[in-house]
Coordinates of C-alpha atoms in Angstrom, one line a residue:
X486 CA -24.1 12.1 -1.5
X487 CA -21.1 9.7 -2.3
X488 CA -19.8 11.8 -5.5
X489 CA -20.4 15.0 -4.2
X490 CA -18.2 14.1 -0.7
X491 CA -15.3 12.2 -3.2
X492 CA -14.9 15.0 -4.8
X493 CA -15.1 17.3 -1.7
X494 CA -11.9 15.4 -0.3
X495 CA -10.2 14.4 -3.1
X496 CA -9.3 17.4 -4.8
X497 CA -2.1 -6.7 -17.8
X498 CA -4.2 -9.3 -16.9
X499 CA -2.1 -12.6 -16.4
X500 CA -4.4 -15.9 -17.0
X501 CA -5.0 -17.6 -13.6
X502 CA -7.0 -20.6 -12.7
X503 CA -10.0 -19.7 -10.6
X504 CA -12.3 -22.1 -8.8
X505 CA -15.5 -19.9 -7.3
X506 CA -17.6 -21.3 -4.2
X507 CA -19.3 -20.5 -1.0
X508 CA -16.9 -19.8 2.0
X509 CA -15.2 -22.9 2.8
X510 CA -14.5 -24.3 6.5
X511 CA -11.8 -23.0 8.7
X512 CA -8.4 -24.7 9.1
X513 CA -5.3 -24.9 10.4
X514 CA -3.7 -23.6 6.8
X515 CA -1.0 -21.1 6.9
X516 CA -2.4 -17.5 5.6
X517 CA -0.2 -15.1 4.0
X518 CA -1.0 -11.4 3.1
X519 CA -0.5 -10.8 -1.0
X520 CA -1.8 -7.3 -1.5
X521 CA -2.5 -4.7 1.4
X522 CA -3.1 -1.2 1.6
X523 CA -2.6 1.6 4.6
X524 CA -5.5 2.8 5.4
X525 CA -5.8 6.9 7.1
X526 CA -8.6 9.1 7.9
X527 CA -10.8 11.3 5.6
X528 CA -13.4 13.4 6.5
X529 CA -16.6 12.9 4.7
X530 CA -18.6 16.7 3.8
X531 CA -22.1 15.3 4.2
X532 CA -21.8 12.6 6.6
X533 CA -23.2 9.9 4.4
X534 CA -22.6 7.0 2.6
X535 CA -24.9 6.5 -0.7
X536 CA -26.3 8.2 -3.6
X537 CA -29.8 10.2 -4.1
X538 CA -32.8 8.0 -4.6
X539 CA -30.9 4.5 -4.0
X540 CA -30.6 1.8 -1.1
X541 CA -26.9 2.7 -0.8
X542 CA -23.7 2.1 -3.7
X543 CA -21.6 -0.6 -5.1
X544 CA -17.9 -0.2 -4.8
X545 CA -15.6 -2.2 -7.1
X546 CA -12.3 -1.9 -6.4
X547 CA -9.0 -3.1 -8.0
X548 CA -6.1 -5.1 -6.6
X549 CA -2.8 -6.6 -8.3
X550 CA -1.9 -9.5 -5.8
X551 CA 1.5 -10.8 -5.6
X552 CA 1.6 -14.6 -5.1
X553 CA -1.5 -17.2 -5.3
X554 CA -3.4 -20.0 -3.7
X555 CA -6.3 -22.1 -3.5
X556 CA -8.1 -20.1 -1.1
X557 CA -8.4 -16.5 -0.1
X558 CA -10.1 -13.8 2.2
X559 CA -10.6 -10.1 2.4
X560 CA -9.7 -8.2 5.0
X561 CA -12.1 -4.8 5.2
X562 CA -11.4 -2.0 7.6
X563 CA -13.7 0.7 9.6
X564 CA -10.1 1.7 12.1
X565 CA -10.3 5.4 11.0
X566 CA -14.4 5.7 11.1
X567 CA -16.3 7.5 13.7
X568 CA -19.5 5.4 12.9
X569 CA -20.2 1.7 12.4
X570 CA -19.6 0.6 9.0
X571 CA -22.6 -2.0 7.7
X572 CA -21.3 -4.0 4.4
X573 CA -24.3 -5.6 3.0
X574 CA -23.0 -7.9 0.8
X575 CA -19.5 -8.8 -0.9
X576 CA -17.8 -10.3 -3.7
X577 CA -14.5 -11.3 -5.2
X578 CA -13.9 -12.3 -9.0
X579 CA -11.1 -11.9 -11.5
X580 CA -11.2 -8.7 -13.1
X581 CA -11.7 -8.6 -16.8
X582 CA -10.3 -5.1 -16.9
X583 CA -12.3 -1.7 -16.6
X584 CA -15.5 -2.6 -14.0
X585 CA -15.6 -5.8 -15.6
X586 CA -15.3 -9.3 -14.6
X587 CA -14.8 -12.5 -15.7
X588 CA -17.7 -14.6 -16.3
X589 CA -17.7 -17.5 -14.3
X590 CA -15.0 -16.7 -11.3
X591 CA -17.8 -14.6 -8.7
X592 CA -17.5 -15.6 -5.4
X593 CA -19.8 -14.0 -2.6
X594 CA -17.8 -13.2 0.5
X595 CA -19.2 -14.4 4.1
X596 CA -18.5 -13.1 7.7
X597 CA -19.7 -15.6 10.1
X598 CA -21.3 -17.3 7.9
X599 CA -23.7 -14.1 7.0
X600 CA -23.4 -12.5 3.5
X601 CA -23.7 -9.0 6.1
X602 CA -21.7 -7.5 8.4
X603 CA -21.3 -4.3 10.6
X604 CA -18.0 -3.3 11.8
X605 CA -17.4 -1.3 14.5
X606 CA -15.8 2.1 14.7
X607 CA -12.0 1.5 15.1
X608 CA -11.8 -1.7 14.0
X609 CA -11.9 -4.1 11.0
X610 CA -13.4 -7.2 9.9
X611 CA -11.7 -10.6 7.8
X612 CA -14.0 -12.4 5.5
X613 CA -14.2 -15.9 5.8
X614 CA -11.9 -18.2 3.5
X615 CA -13.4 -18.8 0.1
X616 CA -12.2 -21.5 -1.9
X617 CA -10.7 -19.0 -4.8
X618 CA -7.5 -20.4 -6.5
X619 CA -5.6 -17.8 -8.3
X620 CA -2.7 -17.1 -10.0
X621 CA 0.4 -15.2 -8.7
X622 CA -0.2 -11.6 -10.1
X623 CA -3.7 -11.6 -10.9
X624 CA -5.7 -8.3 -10.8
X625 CA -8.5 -9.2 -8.7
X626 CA -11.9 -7.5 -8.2
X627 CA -13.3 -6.6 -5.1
X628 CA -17.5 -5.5 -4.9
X629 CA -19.1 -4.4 -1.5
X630 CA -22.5 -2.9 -1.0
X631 CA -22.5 0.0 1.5
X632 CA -26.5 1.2 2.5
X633 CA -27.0 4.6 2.7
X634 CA -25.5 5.0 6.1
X635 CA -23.4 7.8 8.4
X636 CA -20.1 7.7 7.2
X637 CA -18.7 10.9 9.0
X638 CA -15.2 9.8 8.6
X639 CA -13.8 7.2 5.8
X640 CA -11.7 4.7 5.8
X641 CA -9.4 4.8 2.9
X642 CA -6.1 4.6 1.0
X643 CA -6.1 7.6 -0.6
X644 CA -3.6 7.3 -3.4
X645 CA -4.4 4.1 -5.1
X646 CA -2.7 4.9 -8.5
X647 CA -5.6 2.4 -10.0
X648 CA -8.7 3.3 -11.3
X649 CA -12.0 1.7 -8.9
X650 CA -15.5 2.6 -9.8
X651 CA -18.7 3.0 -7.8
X652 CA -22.4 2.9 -9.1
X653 CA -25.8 3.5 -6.9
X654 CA -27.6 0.5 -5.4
X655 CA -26.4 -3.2 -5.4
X656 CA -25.2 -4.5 -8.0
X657 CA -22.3 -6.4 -6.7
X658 CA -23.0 -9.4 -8.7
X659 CA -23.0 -7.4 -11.9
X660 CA -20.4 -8.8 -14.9
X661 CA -19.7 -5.1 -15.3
X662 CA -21.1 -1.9 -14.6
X663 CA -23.4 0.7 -15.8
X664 CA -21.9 4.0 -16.4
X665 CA -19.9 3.7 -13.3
X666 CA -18.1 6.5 -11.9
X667 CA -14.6 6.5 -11.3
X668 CA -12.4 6.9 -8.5
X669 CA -8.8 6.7 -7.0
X670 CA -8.9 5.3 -3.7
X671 CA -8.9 1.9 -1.6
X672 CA -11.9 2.5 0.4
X673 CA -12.5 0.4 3.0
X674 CA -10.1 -2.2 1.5
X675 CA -7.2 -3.3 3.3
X676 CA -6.1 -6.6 2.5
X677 CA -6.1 -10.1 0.8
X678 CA -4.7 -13.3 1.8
X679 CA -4.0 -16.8 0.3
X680 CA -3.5 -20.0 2.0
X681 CA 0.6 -21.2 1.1
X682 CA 2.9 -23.8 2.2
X683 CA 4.6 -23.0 5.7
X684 CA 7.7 -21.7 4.1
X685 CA 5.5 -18.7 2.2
X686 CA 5.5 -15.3 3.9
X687 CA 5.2 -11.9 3.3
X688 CA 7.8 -8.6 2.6
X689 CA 6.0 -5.4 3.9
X690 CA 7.7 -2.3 1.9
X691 CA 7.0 0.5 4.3
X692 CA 7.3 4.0 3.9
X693 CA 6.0 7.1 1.6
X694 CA 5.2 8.3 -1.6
X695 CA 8.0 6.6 -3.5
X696 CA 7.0 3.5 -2.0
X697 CA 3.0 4.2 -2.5
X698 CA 3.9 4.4 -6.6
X699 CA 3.9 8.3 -7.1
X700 CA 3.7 9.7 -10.6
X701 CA 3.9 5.9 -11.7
X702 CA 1.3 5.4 -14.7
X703 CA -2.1 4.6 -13.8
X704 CA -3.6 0.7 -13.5
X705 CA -0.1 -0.3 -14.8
X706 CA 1.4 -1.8 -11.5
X707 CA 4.6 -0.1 -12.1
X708 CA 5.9 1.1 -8.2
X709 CA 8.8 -0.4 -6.9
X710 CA 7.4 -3.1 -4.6
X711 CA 5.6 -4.5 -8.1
X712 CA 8.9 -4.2 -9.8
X713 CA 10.3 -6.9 -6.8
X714 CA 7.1 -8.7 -6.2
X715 CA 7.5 -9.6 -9.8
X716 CA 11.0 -10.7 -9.8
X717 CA 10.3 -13.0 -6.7
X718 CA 7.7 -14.9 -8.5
X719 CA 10.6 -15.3 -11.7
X720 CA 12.7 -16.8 -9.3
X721 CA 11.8 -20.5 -8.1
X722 CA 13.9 -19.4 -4.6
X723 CA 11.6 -16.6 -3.9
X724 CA 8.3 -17.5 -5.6
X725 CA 6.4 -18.4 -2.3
X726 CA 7.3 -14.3 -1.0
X727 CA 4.0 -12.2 -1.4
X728 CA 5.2 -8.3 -1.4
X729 CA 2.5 -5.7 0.9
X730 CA 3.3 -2.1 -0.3
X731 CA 2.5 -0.3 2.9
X732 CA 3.6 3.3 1.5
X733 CA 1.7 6.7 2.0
X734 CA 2.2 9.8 0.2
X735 CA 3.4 12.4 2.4
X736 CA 4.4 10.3 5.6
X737 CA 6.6 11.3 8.2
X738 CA 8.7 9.5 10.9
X739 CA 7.9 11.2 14.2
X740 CA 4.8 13.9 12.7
X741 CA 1.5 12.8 11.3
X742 CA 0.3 14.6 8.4
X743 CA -1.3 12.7 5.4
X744 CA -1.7 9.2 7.9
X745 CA -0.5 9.4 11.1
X746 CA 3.3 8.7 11.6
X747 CA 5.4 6.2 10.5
X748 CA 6.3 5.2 14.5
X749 CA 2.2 5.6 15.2
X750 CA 0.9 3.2 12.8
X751 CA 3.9 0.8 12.6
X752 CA 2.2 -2.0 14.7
X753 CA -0.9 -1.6 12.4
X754 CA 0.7 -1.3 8.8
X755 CA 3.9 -3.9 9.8
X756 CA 3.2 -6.1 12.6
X757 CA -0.1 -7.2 12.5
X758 CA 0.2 -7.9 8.6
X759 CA 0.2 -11.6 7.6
X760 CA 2.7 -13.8 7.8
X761 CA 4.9 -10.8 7.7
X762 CA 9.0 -12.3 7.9
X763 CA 10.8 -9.1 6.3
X764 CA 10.4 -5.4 6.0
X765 CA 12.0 -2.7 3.5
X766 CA 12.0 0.4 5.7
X767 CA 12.3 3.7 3.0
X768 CA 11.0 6.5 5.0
X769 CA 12.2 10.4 6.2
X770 CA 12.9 12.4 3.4
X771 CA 9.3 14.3 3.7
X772 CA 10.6 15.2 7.3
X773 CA 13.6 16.0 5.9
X774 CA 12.1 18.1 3.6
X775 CA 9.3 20.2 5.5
X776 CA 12.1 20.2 8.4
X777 CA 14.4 22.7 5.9
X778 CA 12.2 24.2 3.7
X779 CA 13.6 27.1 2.9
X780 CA 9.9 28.5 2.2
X781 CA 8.2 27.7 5.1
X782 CA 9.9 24.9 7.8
X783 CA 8.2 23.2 10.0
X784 CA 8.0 20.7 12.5
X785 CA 11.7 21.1 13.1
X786 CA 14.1 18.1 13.5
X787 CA 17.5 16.7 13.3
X788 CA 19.1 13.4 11.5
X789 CA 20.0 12.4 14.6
X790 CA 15.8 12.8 16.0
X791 CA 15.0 10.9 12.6
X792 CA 18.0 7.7 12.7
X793 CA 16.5 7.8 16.5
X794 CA 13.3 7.3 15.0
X795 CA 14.4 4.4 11.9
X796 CA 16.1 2.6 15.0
X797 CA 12.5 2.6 16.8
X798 CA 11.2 1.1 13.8
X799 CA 13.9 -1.2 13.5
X800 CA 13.6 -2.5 17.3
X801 CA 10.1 -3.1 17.1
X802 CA 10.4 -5.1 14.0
X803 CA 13.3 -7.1 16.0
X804 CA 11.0 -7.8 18.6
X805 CA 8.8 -9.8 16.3
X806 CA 11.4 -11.6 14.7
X807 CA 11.0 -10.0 11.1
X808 CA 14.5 -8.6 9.6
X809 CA 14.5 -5.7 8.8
X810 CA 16.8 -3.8 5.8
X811 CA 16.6 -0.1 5.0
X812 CA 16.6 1.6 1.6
X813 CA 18.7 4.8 1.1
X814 CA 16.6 7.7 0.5
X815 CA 16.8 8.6 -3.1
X816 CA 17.9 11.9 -4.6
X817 CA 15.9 15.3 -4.3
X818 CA 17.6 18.1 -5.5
X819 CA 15.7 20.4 -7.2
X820 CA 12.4 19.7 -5.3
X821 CA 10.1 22.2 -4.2
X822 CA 11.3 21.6 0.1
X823 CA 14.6 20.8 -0.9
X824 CA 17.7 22.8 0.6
X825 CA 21.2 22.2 1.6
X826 CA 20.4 21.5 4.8
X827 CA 18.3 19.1 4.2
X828 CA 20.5 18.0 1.5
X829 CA 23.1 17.2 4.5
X830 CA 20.6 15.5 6.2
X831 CA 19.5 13.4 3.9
X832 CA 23.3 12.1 3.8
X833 CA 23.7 11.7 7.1
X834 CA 20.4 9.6 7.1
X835 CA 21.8 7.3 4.4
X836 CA 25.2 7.3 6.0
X837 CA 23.8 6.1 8.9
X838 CA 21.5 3.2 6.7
X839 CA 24.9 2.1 4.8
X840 CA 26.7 1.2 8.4
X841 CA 24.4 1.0 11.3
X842 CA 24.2 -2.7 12.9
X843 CA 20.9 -2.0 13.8
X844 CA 19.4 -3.2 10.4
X845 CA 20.2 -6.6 8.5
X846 CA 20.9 -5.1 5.0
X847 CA 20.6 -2.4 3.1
X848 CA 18.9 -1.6 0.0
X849 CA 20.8 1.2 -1.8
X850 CA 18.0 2.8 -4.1
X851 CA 20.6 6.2 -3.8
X852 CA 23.4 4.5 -5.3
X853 CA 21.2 3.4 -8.3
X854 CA 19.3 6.6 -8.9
X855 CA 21.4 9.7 -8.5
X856 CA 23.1 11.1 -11.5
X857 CA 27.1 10.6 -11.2
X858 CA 27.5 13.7 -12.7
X859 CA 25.8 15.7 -10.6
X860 CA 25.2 14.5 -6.9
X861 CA 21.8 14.4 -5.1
X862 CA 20.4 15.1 -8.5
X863 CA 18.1 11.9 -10.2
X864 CA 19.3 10.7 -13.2
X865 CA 17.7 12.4 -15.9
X866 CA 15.8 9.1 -17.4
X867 CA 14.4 8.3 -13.5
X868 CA 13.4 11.7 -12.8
X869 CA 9.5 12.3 -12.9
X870 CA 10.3 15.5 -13.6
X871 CA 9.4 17.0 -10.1
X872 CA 12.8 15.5 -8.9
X873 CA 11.7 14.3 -5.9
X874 CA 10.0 11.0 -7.4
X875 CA 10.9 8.4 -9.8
X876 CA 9.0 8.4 -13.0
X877 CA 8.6 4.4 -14.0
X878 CA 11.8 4.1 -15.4
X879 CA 13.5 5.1 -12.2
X880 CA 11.0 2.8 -9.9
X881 CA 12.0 0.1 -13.0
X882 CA 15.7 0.4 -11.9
X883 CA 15.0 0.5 -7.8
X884 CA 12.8 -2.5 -8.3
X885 CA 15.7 -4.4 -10.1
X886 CA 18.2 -3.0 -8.1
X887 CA 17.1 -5.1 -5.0
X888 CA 19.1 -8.4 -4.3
X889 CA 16.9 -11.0 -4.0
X890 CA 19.4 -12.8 -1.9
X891 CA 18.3 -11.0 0.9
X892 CA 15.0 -12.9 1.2
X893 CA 16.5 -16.2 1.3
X894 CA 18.1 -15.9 5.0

């Protein structure tokens, strides 16, 4: 059962222009990713996908894009599942808030020319274009209907700081649904693109939970990389820039734990994203962290194992011509894992980010964070409170910290 295996693993609205139809015909035009998500495993208790006494269940799920165009597709993803994954039918509109969308903008979403389509373990699957014109900084809603089906192992983003909702059978085409229930995950989702001009492209902010939006508010698209995406679009110089937030909570440069490593799914989460031409690079301090735990370390390394790692990251990037600028790691003392040690590390690591000639910039989310009066501490009006994450106010003053300038080269 759907509900009973959420729960079993997981303890606004700008005006746009949208223009619904059928799929329209491939071309030559120039795609560019505006929202993405990093998908990971999660085992599912029951081994199903549906609810009691239905066909199977609607998912509706959320997305706040970053730039716009006249025509779009969805990319869905089956890379963590140990079964094939059969969408039955699919659907993109303007949200209208809540479950509910806006009357008129529906389009159905075609593979192949089919309304269906089954994707095989390990891989994913891109919808065909849809003529869909929207508006830079829409919130868009996405509807698939999943049959009852083995679903061993999902899919999923599994912080999505937005609320998605799910009802039994198909009801895709609904203008909102009936007593839905609510959940916090991408599942199955993994990106949108529009068609641009051939000077558009995409930023990829990569990294953990501070890039991922922790302890931002809920539905209010308030993480850093929303904070920049919406700056770019203010400015006329980077208003053709979409921004892919490619952040998981509790990542790791050389040691999977919630998603496998940073250095494992670089190719996946940064390469192979569309029309991908930079990368913010903000990942380390939760090896830092379980590394000197002063409770309980583990998985033991040194900055110098972890600037070996960033410079992996950075080499790879390189080789596909996207440049590449790291962001200091912000403060953390006081957390739960932090330590002195890891207190020194985390300088070293930032050291190393201010100077290196590996990277083509830096981002210096430290500089801007930490309280002057007492070092490696967040200021008090940025702290979440856990002092380890930003609260908005402090992913507010990241966001707008970031030079623009750098995007222009």
């Amino acid at each position: 059962m759907l509900i009973k295996a959420r729960i079993s693993f997981l303890l606004l609205l700008p005006l746009c222009v949208v223009t619904p139809t059928n799929a329209v015909a491939a071309s030559p035009d120039h795609w560019v990713g505006t929202w993405a998500a990093s998908p990971m495993a999660a085992k599912n208790s029951d081994g199903k996908f549906g609810a009691p006494g239905t066909d199977g269940t609607t998912l509706r799920e959320i997305v706040h894009i970053s730039i716009g165009g006249p025509a779009i597709r969805v990319i869905l993803t089956n890379e963590f599942g140990l079964d094939p994954l059969t969408i039955s039918a699919a659907q993109i509109a303007l949200s209208s808030g809540a479950s509910s969308i806006t009357p008129g903008t529906a389009t159905a979403l075609t593979f192949g020319g089919k309304p269906t389509i089954v994707i095989p373990p390990g891989a994913l699957a891109v919808s065909d274009p849809a003529a869909f014109k929207v508006a830079p900084a829409s919130n868009l809603a996405v509807s698939l209907f999943l049959p009852d089906q083995p679903v061993n192992q999902l899919t999923f983003h599994p912080f999505a700081d937005q609320t998605n909702y799910l009802v039994p059978g198909n009801v895709v085409t609904a203008g909102s649904l009936d007593t839905p229930t609510p959940f916090f995950t991408w599942d199955f989702l993994k990106g949108i693109d529009v068609t641009a001009d051939n000077k558009a492209a995409s930023i990829v902010t990569f990294g953990d939970s501070i890039t991922d939006g922790a302890h931002s508010t809920r539905d209010a698209n308030s993480r850093w990389p929303d904070i920049l995406a919406r700056r770019l679009q203010a400015d006329k110089k980077t208003a053709n820039l979409g921004v892919l937030n490619q952040g998981i909570g509790g990542n790791r440069i050389l040691h999977d734990t919630t998603g496998p490593s940073a250095l494992a799914r670089f190719d996946r989460d940064v390469i192979a994203q569309t029309g991908v031409k930079y990368l913010v690079i903000m990942e380390s301090i939760n090896d830092i962290g379980h590394a000197t735990d002063p409770n309980k370390p583990y998985d033991v390394v040194t900055a110098d194992d972890l600037i070996a790692g960033l410079s992996q990251l950075a080499t790879r990037a390189h080789t596909h011509g996207i440049k590449v600028y790291g962001a200091t790691l912000t403060p953390f003392v006081g957390a739960k894992y932090q330590s002195p040690a890891g207190e020194e590390m985390r300088q070293a690591i930032n050291k190393w980010i201010r100077t290196t000639n590996q990277l083509d910039g830096i981002i210096d989310f430290d500089k801007v964070t930490t309280d002057p009066t007492h070092p490696g501490m967040f200021l008090p009006l940025d702290d979440s409170g856990d002092h380890l994450h930003p609260g908005d106010a402090g992913y507010k003053a990241m966001g707008e910290s970031i030079d623009l300038n750098l995007f222009t080269r």
